[in-house]
Amino acid sequence: MKKTLAAFIIIFVVLSSGCIEEKETTPSTSSTTSTGSMTTSSSGGITFPEDASPFGNLSLDLKAPDCAFGWFKVTVVMTNVGNNTVLLLKPISMITLHFKLYDENGSELEYRGPAPTYLPLKDQDVAVLKAGDSLEKTFTLNTQFWTTENGTYTLLVLYDTRDVKAETSKPVWRGRLEAEANVTFGECSHN
């Protein structure tokens, strides 16, 4: 009885908190030296480089399993492919980052998973990406977030900050990026 109750509580906490955001790696720098002075924002403690800008070129990549059954992990990687240091809102499930699923006919399935509602975003929700840097974050999803049958689906991840409320001390990158991967839902064979 205690094990069943404990399992129920864990599942309830996971579902009520939204997609599990398990791992966020700090931006990796392609160069070994770091120069430039820093300035402290009005939020008290968060620092941004003076050359940081809300403008720049970013790319989005998605790493997803070929096959999934139940809970599965996906990783999004945002990379600064431009020459400027860019300030961007971190990928946050159902706020700046949305997961969409399409069937073999291209029809979007209705998302029925949890959705957090904490807004507006603040300075602690901002990442600094220097030219060539990447930000990687892993999320845990469940095939039951959509009504699915066994088959192959297209998982689309959409990073969209155009209308996200943010009260940050510096302007942040605004735009839309997307990436996709094919995932087969059903019993997965382990070779």
Coordinates of N, CA and C in Angstrom, one line a residue:
M1 N 0.8 -1.2 0.0 CA 0.0 0.0 0.0 C 0.9 1.3 0.0
K2 N 1.9 1.3 0.8 CA 2.8 2.4 0.9 C 3.5 2.6 -0.4
K3 N 4.0 1.5 -1.1 CA 4.7 1.7 -2.4 C 3.7 2.2 -3.4
T4 N 2.5 1.8 -3.4 CA 1.5 2.3 -4.4 C 1.2 3.7 -4.2
L5 N 1.1 4.2 -2.9 CA 0.8 5.6 -2.6 C 2.1 6.4 -3.0
A6 N 3.3 5.9 -2.7 CA 4.5 6.6 -3.1 C 4.6 6.8 -4.6
A7 N 4.3 5.7 -5.4 CA 4.3 5.8 -6.8 C 3.3 6.8 -7.3
F8 N 2.1 6.8 -6.8 CA 1.1 7.7 -7.2 C 1.5 9.1 -6.9
I9 N 2.1 9.4 -5.8 CA 2.6 10.8 -5.5 C 3.6 11.2 -6.4
I10 N 4.6 10.3 -6.8 CA 5.6 10.7 -7.7 C 5.0 11.0 -9.1
I11 N 4.1 10.2 -9.6 CA 3.5 10.4 -10.9 C 2.7 11.7 -10.8
F12 N 2.0 12.0 -9.7 CA 1.2 13.2 -9.6 C 2.1 14.4 -9.7
V13 N 3.2 14.4 -8.9 CA 4.1 15.5 -8.9 C 4.7 15.7 -10.3
V14 N 5.1 14.7 -11.0 CA 5.6 14.8 -12.4 C 4.6 15.4 -13.3
L15 N 3.4 14.9 -13.3 CA 2.4 15.4 -14.2 C 1.9 16.8 -13.9
S16 N 1.9 17.2 -12.6 CA 1.5 18.5 -12.2 C 2.5 19.6 -12.5
S17 N 3.8 19.1 -12.6 CA 4.9 20.1 -12.8 C 5.2 20.3 -14.2
G18 N 4.6 19.7 -15.1 CA 4.9 19.8 -16.6 C 5.9 18.8 -17.0
C19 N 6.4 19.0 -18.2 CA 7.4 18.1 -18.7 C 8.6 18.3 -17.8
I20 N 9.2 17.2 -17.5 CA 10.4 17.2 -16.6 C 11.5 17.8 -17.4
E21 N 12.1 18.9 -16.9 CA 13.2 19.5 -17.5 C 14.4 19.0 -16.7
E22 N 15.1 18.0 -17.2 CA 16.1 17.3 -16.4 C 17.4 17.9 -16.4
K23 N 17.9 18.3 -17.5 CA 19.3 18.6 -17.6 C 19.5 19.9 -18.4
E24 N 20.2 20.8 -17.9 CA 20.5 22.0 -18.7 C 22.0 22.2 -18.6
T25 N 22.7 22.1 -19.7 CA 24.1 22.3 -19.6 C 24.3 23.8 -19.9
T26 N 25.4 24.3 -19.3 CA 25.7 25.7 -19.5 C 26.3 25.8 -20.9
P27 N 26.2 27.0 -21.4 CA 26.7 27.2 -22.8 C 28.2 26.7 -22.9
S28 N 28.4 26.0 -24.0 CA 29.8 25.5 -24.2 C 30.4 26.5 -25.1
T29 N 31.6 26.9 -24.8 CA 32.3 27.9 -25.6 C 33.3 27.2 -26.6
S30 N 33.3 27.7 -27.8 CA 34.2 27.1 -28.8 C 35.7 27.6 -28.6
S31 N 35.8 28.8 -28.0 CA 37.2 29.3 -27.8 C 37.6 29.1 -26.4
T32 N 38.9 29.1 -26.2 CA 39.5 28.9 -24.9 C 39.7 30.1 -24.0
T33 N 39.6 31.3 -24.7 CA 39.8 32.5 -23.9 C 38.5 33.3 -23.9
S34 N 38.3 34.1 -22.8 CA 37.1 34.9 -22.7 C 37.6 36.3 -22.4
T35 N 37.1 37.2 -23.2 CA 37.4 38.6 -23.0 C 36.2 39.4 -23.0
G36 N 36.3 40.7 -22.6 CA 35.1 41.6 -22.6 C 34.7 41.9 -21.1
S37 N 34.3 43.1 -20.9 CA 33.9 43.4 -19.5 C 32.5 43.0 -19.3
M38 N 32.1 42.9 -18.1 CA 30.8 42.5 -17.7 C 30.1 43.7 -17.1
T39 N 28.7 43.7 -17.1 CA 27.9 44.7 -16.5 C 26.9 44.0 -15.7
T40 N 26.5 44.5 -14.5 CA 25.5 43.9 -13.6 C 24.2 44.5 -13.9
S41 N 23.2 43.6 -14.1 CA 21.9 44.1 -14.4 C 21.2 44.6 -13.1
S42 N 20.1 45.2 -13.3 CA 19.3 45.8 -12.2 C 18.7 44.8 -11.3
S43 N 18.7 43.5 -11.7 CA 18.1 42.5 -10.9 C 19.0 42.1 -9.7
G44 N 20.2 42.6 -9.7 CA 21.1 42.3 -8.5 C 21.8 40.9 -8.6
G45 N 22.8 40.8 -9.4 CA 23.6 39.6 -9.4 C 23.7 38.9 -10.8
I46 N 22.7 39.1 -11.6 CA 22.8 38.5 -13.0 C 23.7 39.4 -13.8
T47 N 24.7 38.9 -14.5 CA 25.6 39.7 -15.3 C 25.5 39.3 -16.7
F48 N 25.6 40.3 -17.6 CA 25.6 40.1 -19.0 C 26.8 40.8 -19.6
P49 N 27.4 40.2 -20.6 CA 28.5 40.9 -21.3 C 28.0 42.2 -21.9
E50 N 28.9 43.2 -22.0 CA 28.5 44.5 -22.6 C 28.1 44.4 -24.0
D51 N 28.8 43.4 -24.7 CA 28.5 43.2 -26.2 C 27.3 42.4 -26.5
A52 N 26.6 41.9 -25.4 CA 25.4 41.0 -25.7 C 24.3 41.8 -26.4
S53 N 23.6 41.1 -27.3 CA 22.7 41.7 -28.1 C 21.4 40.9 -28.2
P54 N 20.3 41.5 -28.5 CA 19.1 40.7 -28.8 C 19.0 40.3 -30.3
F55 N 20.1 40.6 -31.0 CA 20.1 40.2 -32.4 C 21.2 39.2 -32.7
G56 N 20.9 38.3 -33.6 CA 21.9 37.3 -34.0 C 21.2 36.1 -34.7
N57 N 22.1 35.2 -35.1 CA 21.6 34.0 -35.8 C 21.7 32.8 -34.9
L58 N 20.6 32.1 -34.7 CA 20.5 30.9 -33.8 C 20.0 29.7 -34.7
S59 N 20.4 28.5 -34.3 CA 19.9 27.3 -34.9 C 19.3 26.4 -33.7
L60 N 18.4 25.6 -34.1 CA 17.8 24.7 -33.1 C 17.9 23.2 -33.7
D61 N 18.4 22.3 -32.9 CA 18.5 20.9 -33.2 C 17.7 20.1 -32.2
L62 N 17.2 19.0 -32.6 CA 16.4 18.1 -31.8 C 17.0 16.7 -31.8
K63 N 17.3 16.1 -30.6 CA 17.8 14.7 -30.5 C 16.6 13.9 -29.9
A64 N 16.1 13.0 -30.6 CA 15.0 12.2 -30.1 C 15.2 10.7 -30.4
P65 N 14.6 9.8 -29.6 CA 14.8 8.4 -29.8 C 14.1 8.0 -31.1
D66 N 14.6 6.9 -31.7 CA 13.9 6.4 -32.9 C 12.6 5.7 -32.5
C67 N 12.6 5.2 -31.3 CA 11.4 4.5 -30.8 C 11.1 4.8 -29.4
A68 N 9.8 5.0 -29.1 CA 9.5 5.4 -27.7 C 8.2 4.7 -27.3
F69 N 8.2 4.3 -26.0 CA 7.0 3.7 -25.4 C 6.9 4.2 -23.9
G70 N 5.9 5.0 -23.6 CA 5.8 5.6 -22.3 C 6.6 6.8 -22.2
W71 N 7.4 6.9 -21.1 CA 8.3 8.1 -20.9 C 9.5 8.0 -21.9
F72 N 9.9 9.1 -22.5 CA 11.1 9.2 -23.3 C 11.7 10.5 -23.2
K73 N 13.0 10.6 -23.5 CA 13.7 11.9 -23.4 C 14.0 12.4 -24.8
V74 N 14.0 13.7 -24.8 CA 14.4 14.5 -26.0 C 15.3 15.6 -25.6
T75 N 16.2 15.9 -26.4 CA 17.2 17.0 -26.1 C 17.1 18.1 -27.2
V76 N 17.0 19.3 -26.8 CA 17.1 20.4 -27.7 C 18.5 21.1 -27.5
V77 N 19.0 21.5 -28.7 CA 20.3 22.2 -28.7 C 20.1 23.5 -29.5
M78 N 20.4 24.6 -28.8 CA 20.4 25.9 -29.4 C 21.8 26.3 -29.6
T79 N 22.1 26.8 -30.8 CA 23.5 27.1 -31.1 C 23.5 28.5 -31.7
N80 N 24.5 29.3 -31.3 CA 24.7 30.7 -31.9 C 25.5 30.5 -33.1
V81 N 25.0 30.5 -34.3 CA 25.7 30.3 -35.5 C 26.1 31.7 -36.1
G82 N 25.9 32.7 -35.4 CA 26.3 34.1 -35.9 C 27.6 34.5 -35.3
N83 N 27.9 35.8 -35.5 CA 29.2 36.4 -35.0 C 29.0 37.2 -33.7
N84 N 27.7 37.5 -33.3 CA 27.4 38.3 -32.1 C 27.1 37.5 -30.9
T85 N 27.4 38.0 -29.7 CA 26.9 37.4 -28.5 C 25.4 37.7 -28.4
V86 N 24.6 36.7 -28.1 CA 23.2 36.8 -28.1 C 22.6 36.5 -26.8
L87 N 21.6 37.3 -26.3 CA 20.8 37.1 -25.1 C 19.5 36.4 -25.6
L88 N 19.2 35.3 -25.0 CA 18.0 34.6 -25.4 C 17.3 34.0 -24.2
L89 N 16.0 33.9 -24.3 CA 15.2 33.2 -23.2 C 15.5 31.7 -23.3
K90 N 15.8 31.1 -22.2 CA 16.1 29.7 -22.1 C 14.9 28.9 -22.7
P91 N 15.2 27.7 -23.2 CA 14.1 26.8 -23.6 C 13.4 26.2 -22.4
I92 N 12.1 26.6 -22.2 CA 11.3 26.2 -21.1 C 10.0 25.6 -21.7
S93 N 9.8 24.4 -21.2 CA 8.6 23.6 -21.8 C 7.3 24.4 -21.6
M94 N 6.6 24.5 -22.8 CA 5.3 25.1 -22.8 C 5.3 26.6 -22.6
I95 N 6.5 27.2 -22.5 CA 6.6 28.7 -22.4 C 7.3 29.2 -23.6
T96 N 8.6 28.9 -23.8 CA 9.3 29.3 -25.0 C 9.5 28.1 -25.9
L97 N 9.2 26.9 -25.4 CA 9.4 25.6 -26.2 C 8.1 24.8 -26.2
H98 N 7.7 24.4 -27.4 CA 6.5 23.6 -27.5 C 6.8 22.4 -28.3
F99 N 6.2 21.3 -27.9 CA 6.3 20.0 -28.5 C 5.0 19.7 -29.3
K100 N 5.1 19.4 -30.5 CA 3.9 19.1 -31.4 C 4.1 17.7 -32.0
L101 N 3.1 17.0 -32.2 CA 3.1 15.7 -32.7 C 2.2 15.6 -33.9
Y102 N 2.7 15.0 -35.0 CA 1.9 14.9 -36.3 C 1.9 13.4 -36.7
D103 N 0.7 13.0 -37.1 CA 0.6 11.6 -37.6 C 1.1 11.4 -39.0
E104 N 1.0 10.2 -39.5 CA 1.6 9.9 -40.9 C 0.9 10.7 -42.0
N105 N -0.3 11.2 -41.7 CA -1.0 12.1 -42.7 C -0.7 13.5 -42.6
G106 N 0.1 13.9 -41.6 CA 0.4 15.3 -41.4 C -0.5 16.0 -40.5
S107 N -1.5 15.3 -39.8 CA -2.4 16.0 -39.0 C -1.8 16.1 -37.6
E108 N -2.0 17.3 -37.0 CA -1.5 17.5 -35.6 C -2.4 16.9 -34.6
L109 N -1.8 16.2 -33.6 CA -2.5 15.5 -32.6 C -2.6 16.5 -31.4
E110 N -3.7 16.5 -30.7 CA -4.0 17.4 -29.6 C -3.0 17.0 -28.4
Y111 N -2.4 18.0 -27.9 CA -1.5 17.8 -26.7 C -2.3 17.8 -25.5
R112 N -2.2 16.8 -24.6 CA -3.0 16.7 -23.4 C -2.1 16.6 -22.2
G113 N -0.8 17.0 -22.3 CA 0.1 17.0 -21.2 C 0.0 18.2 -20.3
P114 N 0.8 18.2 -19.3 CA 0.8 19.4 -18.4 C 1.4 20.6 -19.0
A115 N 1.0 21.7 -18.5 CA 1.5 23.0 -19.0 C 1.7 24.0 -17.9
P116 N 2.9 24.3 -17.6 CA 3.2 25.3 -16.5 C 2.7 26.7 -16.9
T117 N 2.5 27.6 -15.9 CA 2.0 28.9 -16.2 C 2.8 30.0 -15.6
Y118 N 4.0 29.8 -15.3 CA 4.8 30.9 -14.6 C 5.3 31.9 -15.6
L119 N 4.8 33.1 -15.5 CA 5.2 34.2 -16.4 C 5.1 35.5 -15.5
P120 N 5.7 36.5 -15.9 CA 6.7 36.7 -17.0 C 8.1 36.1 -16.6
L121 N 8.9 35.9 -17.6 CA 10.2 35.4 -17.4 C 11.1 36.6 -17.0
K122 N 12.1 36.2 -16.2 CA 13.0 37.2 -15.6 C 14.4 37.0 -16.1
D123 N 15.4 37.8 -15.5 CA 16.8 37.7 -15.9 C 17.3 36.3 -15.7
Q124 N 16.9 35.5 -14.7 CA 17.4 34.2 -14.5 C 17.0 33.2 -15.6
D125 N 16.0 33.6 -16.4 CA 15.6 32.8 -17.5 C 16.2 33.2 -18.8
V126 N 17.3 34.0 -18.7 CA 18.0 34.4 -19.9 C 19.4 33.7 -20.0
A127 N 19.8 33.3 -21.2 CA 21.1 32.6 -21.4 C 21.9 33.5 -22.3
V128 N 23.2 33.5 -22.1 CA 24.1 34.2 -22.9 C 24.8 33.2 -23.8
L129 N 24.7 33.4 -25.1 CA 25.4 32.5 -26.1 C 26.4 33.4 -26.9
K130 N 27.7 33.1 -26.7 CA 28.7 33.8 -27.5 C 28.7 33.1 -28.9
A131 N 29.3 33.7 -29.9 CA 29.4 33.1 -31.2 C 30.0 31.7 -31.1
G132 N 29.3 30.7 -31.6 CA 29.7 29.3 -31.6 C 29.3 28.5 -30.4
D133 N 28.7 29.2 -29.4 CA 28.3 28.5 -28.2 C 27.0 27.8 -28.4
S134 N 26.7 26.7 -27.6 CA 25.5 25.9 -27.6 C 24.9 25.8 -26.2
L135 N 23.6 25.7 -26.2 CA 22.9 25.5 -24.9 C 22.1 24.2 -25.2
E136 N 22.2 23.2 -24.3 CA 21.6 21.9 -24.5 C 20.7 21.7 -23.3
K137 N 19.4 21.2 -23.5 CA 18.5 21.0 -22.4 C 17.7 19.7 -22.8
T138 N 17.6 18.8 -21.8 CA 16.9 17.5 -22.0 C 15.5 17.6 -21.3
F139 N 14.5 17.1 -22.0 CA 13.1 17.1 -21.5 C 12.6 15.7 -21.5
T140 N 11.7 15.3 -20.6 CA 11.1 14.0 -20.6 C 9.6 14.2 -20.9
L141 N 9.2 13.5 -22.0 CA 7.9 13.5 -22.5 C 7.3 12.1 -22.2
N142 N 6.0 12.0 -22.5 CA 5.3 10.7 -22.4 C 4.4 10.6 -23.6
T143 N 4.4 9.4 -24.2 CA 3.5 9.1 -25.4 C 2.1 9.4 -25.0
Q144 N 1.7 9.3 -23.8 CA 0.3 9.6 -23.4 C 0.0 11.0 -23.3
F145 N 0.9 11.9 -23.6 CA 0.6 13.4 -23.7 C -0.3 13.6 -24.9
W146 N -0.3 12.7 -25.8 CA -1.1 12.7 -27.1 C -1.8 11.4 -27.1
T147 N -3.0 11.4 -27.8 CA -3.7 10.1 -28.0 C -3.1 9.5 -29.3
T148 N -2.3 8.4 -29.0 CA -1.6 7.8 -30.1 C -1.8 6.3 -30.2
E149 N -1.6 5.8 -31.3 CA -1.5 4.3 -31.5 C -0.1 4.0 -31.9
N150 N 0.2 2.7 -32.0 CA 1.5 2.3 -32.5 C 1.7 2.8 -34.0
G151 N 2.8 3.4 -34.2 CA 3.1 3.9 -35.5 C 4.2 5.0 -35.5
T152 N 4.5 5.5 -36.6 CA 5.6 6.5 -36.7 C 5.0 7.9 -36.8
Y153 N 5.5 8.8 -36.0 CA 5.0 10.2 -35.9 C 6.1 11.2 -36.1
T154 N 5.8 12.4 -36.5 CA 6.8 13.5 -36.6 C 6.7 14.3 -35.3
L155 N 7.7 14.4 -34.5 CA 7.8 15.2 -33.3 C 8.5 16.5 -33.7
L156 N 7.7 17.6 -33.6 CA 8.2 18.9 -33.9 C 8.5 19.7 -32.6
V157 N 9.6 20.3 -32.5 CA 9.9 21.2 -31.4 C 9.9 22.6 -31.9
L158 N 9.2 23.5 -31.3 CA 9.0 24.9 -31.7 C 9.5 25.8 -30.6
Y159 N 10.6 26.5 -30.9 CA 11.1 27.5 -29.9 C 10.6 28.9 -30.5
D160 N 9.7 29.5 -29.7 CA 9.0 30.7 -30.1 C 9.0 31.7 -29.0
T161 N 9.7 32.8 -29.1 CA 9.7 33.8 -28.1 C 9.1 35.2 -28.5
R162 N 8.4 35.2 -29.7 CA 7.9 36.4 -30.2 C 6.9 37.1 -29.2
D163 N 6.0 36.3 -28.6 CA 5.0 36.9 -27.7 C 5.1 36.5 -26.2
V164 N 6.3 35.9 -25.9 CA 6.5 35.5 -24.5 C 6.8 36.7 -23.6
K165 N 6.0 36.8 -22.5 CA 6.2 38.0 -21.6 C 7.5 37.8 -20.8
A166 N 8.3 38.9 -20.9 CA 9.6 38.8 -20.2 C 9.9 40.2 -19.6
E167 N 10.3 40.3 -18.4 CA 10.7 41.5 -17.7 C 12.1 41.3 -17.4
T168 N 13.0 41.6 -18.4 CA 14.4 41.4 -18.2 C 15.1 42.8 -18.3
S169 N 16.3 42.9 -17.7 CA 17.0 44.1 -17.6 C 17.6 44.5 -19.0
K170 N 17.8 43.5 -19.8 CA 18.3 43.7 -21.2 C 17.4 43.1 -22.2
P171 N 17.2 43.7 -23.4 CA 16.4 43.0 -24.4 C 16.9 41.7 -24.8
V172 N 16.0 40.7 -25.2 CA 16.4 39.4 -25.5 C 16.0 39.1 -27.0
W173 N 16.6 38.1 -27.6 CA 16.3 37.6 -28.9 C 14.9 37.3 -29.0
R174 N 14.2 37.7 -30.1 CA 12.8 37.4 -30.3 C 12.7 36.7 -31.7
G175 N 12.1 35.6 -31.8 CA 11.9 34.9 -33.0 C 11.3 33.5 -32.9
R176 N 11.4 32.8 -33.9 CA 10.8 31.4 -34.0 C 11.8 30.5 -34.7
L177 N 12.1 29.3 -34.1 CA 12.9 28.3 -34.7 C 12.2 27.0 -34.5
E178 N 12.4 26.0 -35.4 CA 11.8 24.7 -35.2 C 12.7 23.6 -35.7
A179 N 12.6 22.4 -35.2 CA 13.3 21.2 -35.6 C 12.4 20.1 -35.4
E180 N 12.6 19.0 -36.2 CA 11.7 17.8 -36.1 C 12.5 16.5 -36.2
A181 N 11.9 15.5 -35.7 CA 12.4 14.1 -35.8 C 11.3 13.1 -35.9
N182 N 11.5 12.0 -36.6 CA 10.5 10.9 -36.7 C 10.7 10.0 -35.5
V183 N 9.6 9.7 -34.8 CA 9.7 8.8 -33.6 C 8.6 7.7 -33.8
T184 N 8.9 6.5 -33.7 CA 8.0 5.4 -33.7 C 7.5 5.1 -32.3
F185 N 6.2 5.2 -32.1 CA 5.6 4.9 -30.8 C 5.1 3.4 -30.8
G186 N 5.4 2.7 -29.7 CA 5.0 1.3 -29.6 C 6.1 0.6 -28.9
E187 N 5.9 -0.7 -28.8 CA 6.9 -1.6 -28.1 C 8.2 -1.5 -28.9
C188 N 9.3 -1.2 -28.2 CA 10.6 -1.0 -28.9 C 11.4 -2.2 -28.6
S189 N 12.0 -2.7 -29.7 CA 12.9 -3.9 -29.6 C 14.3 -3.4 -29.2
H190 N 14.9 -4.0 -28.3 CA 16.3 -3.7 -27.8 C 17.2 -4.7 -28.3
N191 N 18.0 -4.3 -29.3 CA 19.0 -5.2 -29.9 C 20.3 -5.1 -29.2

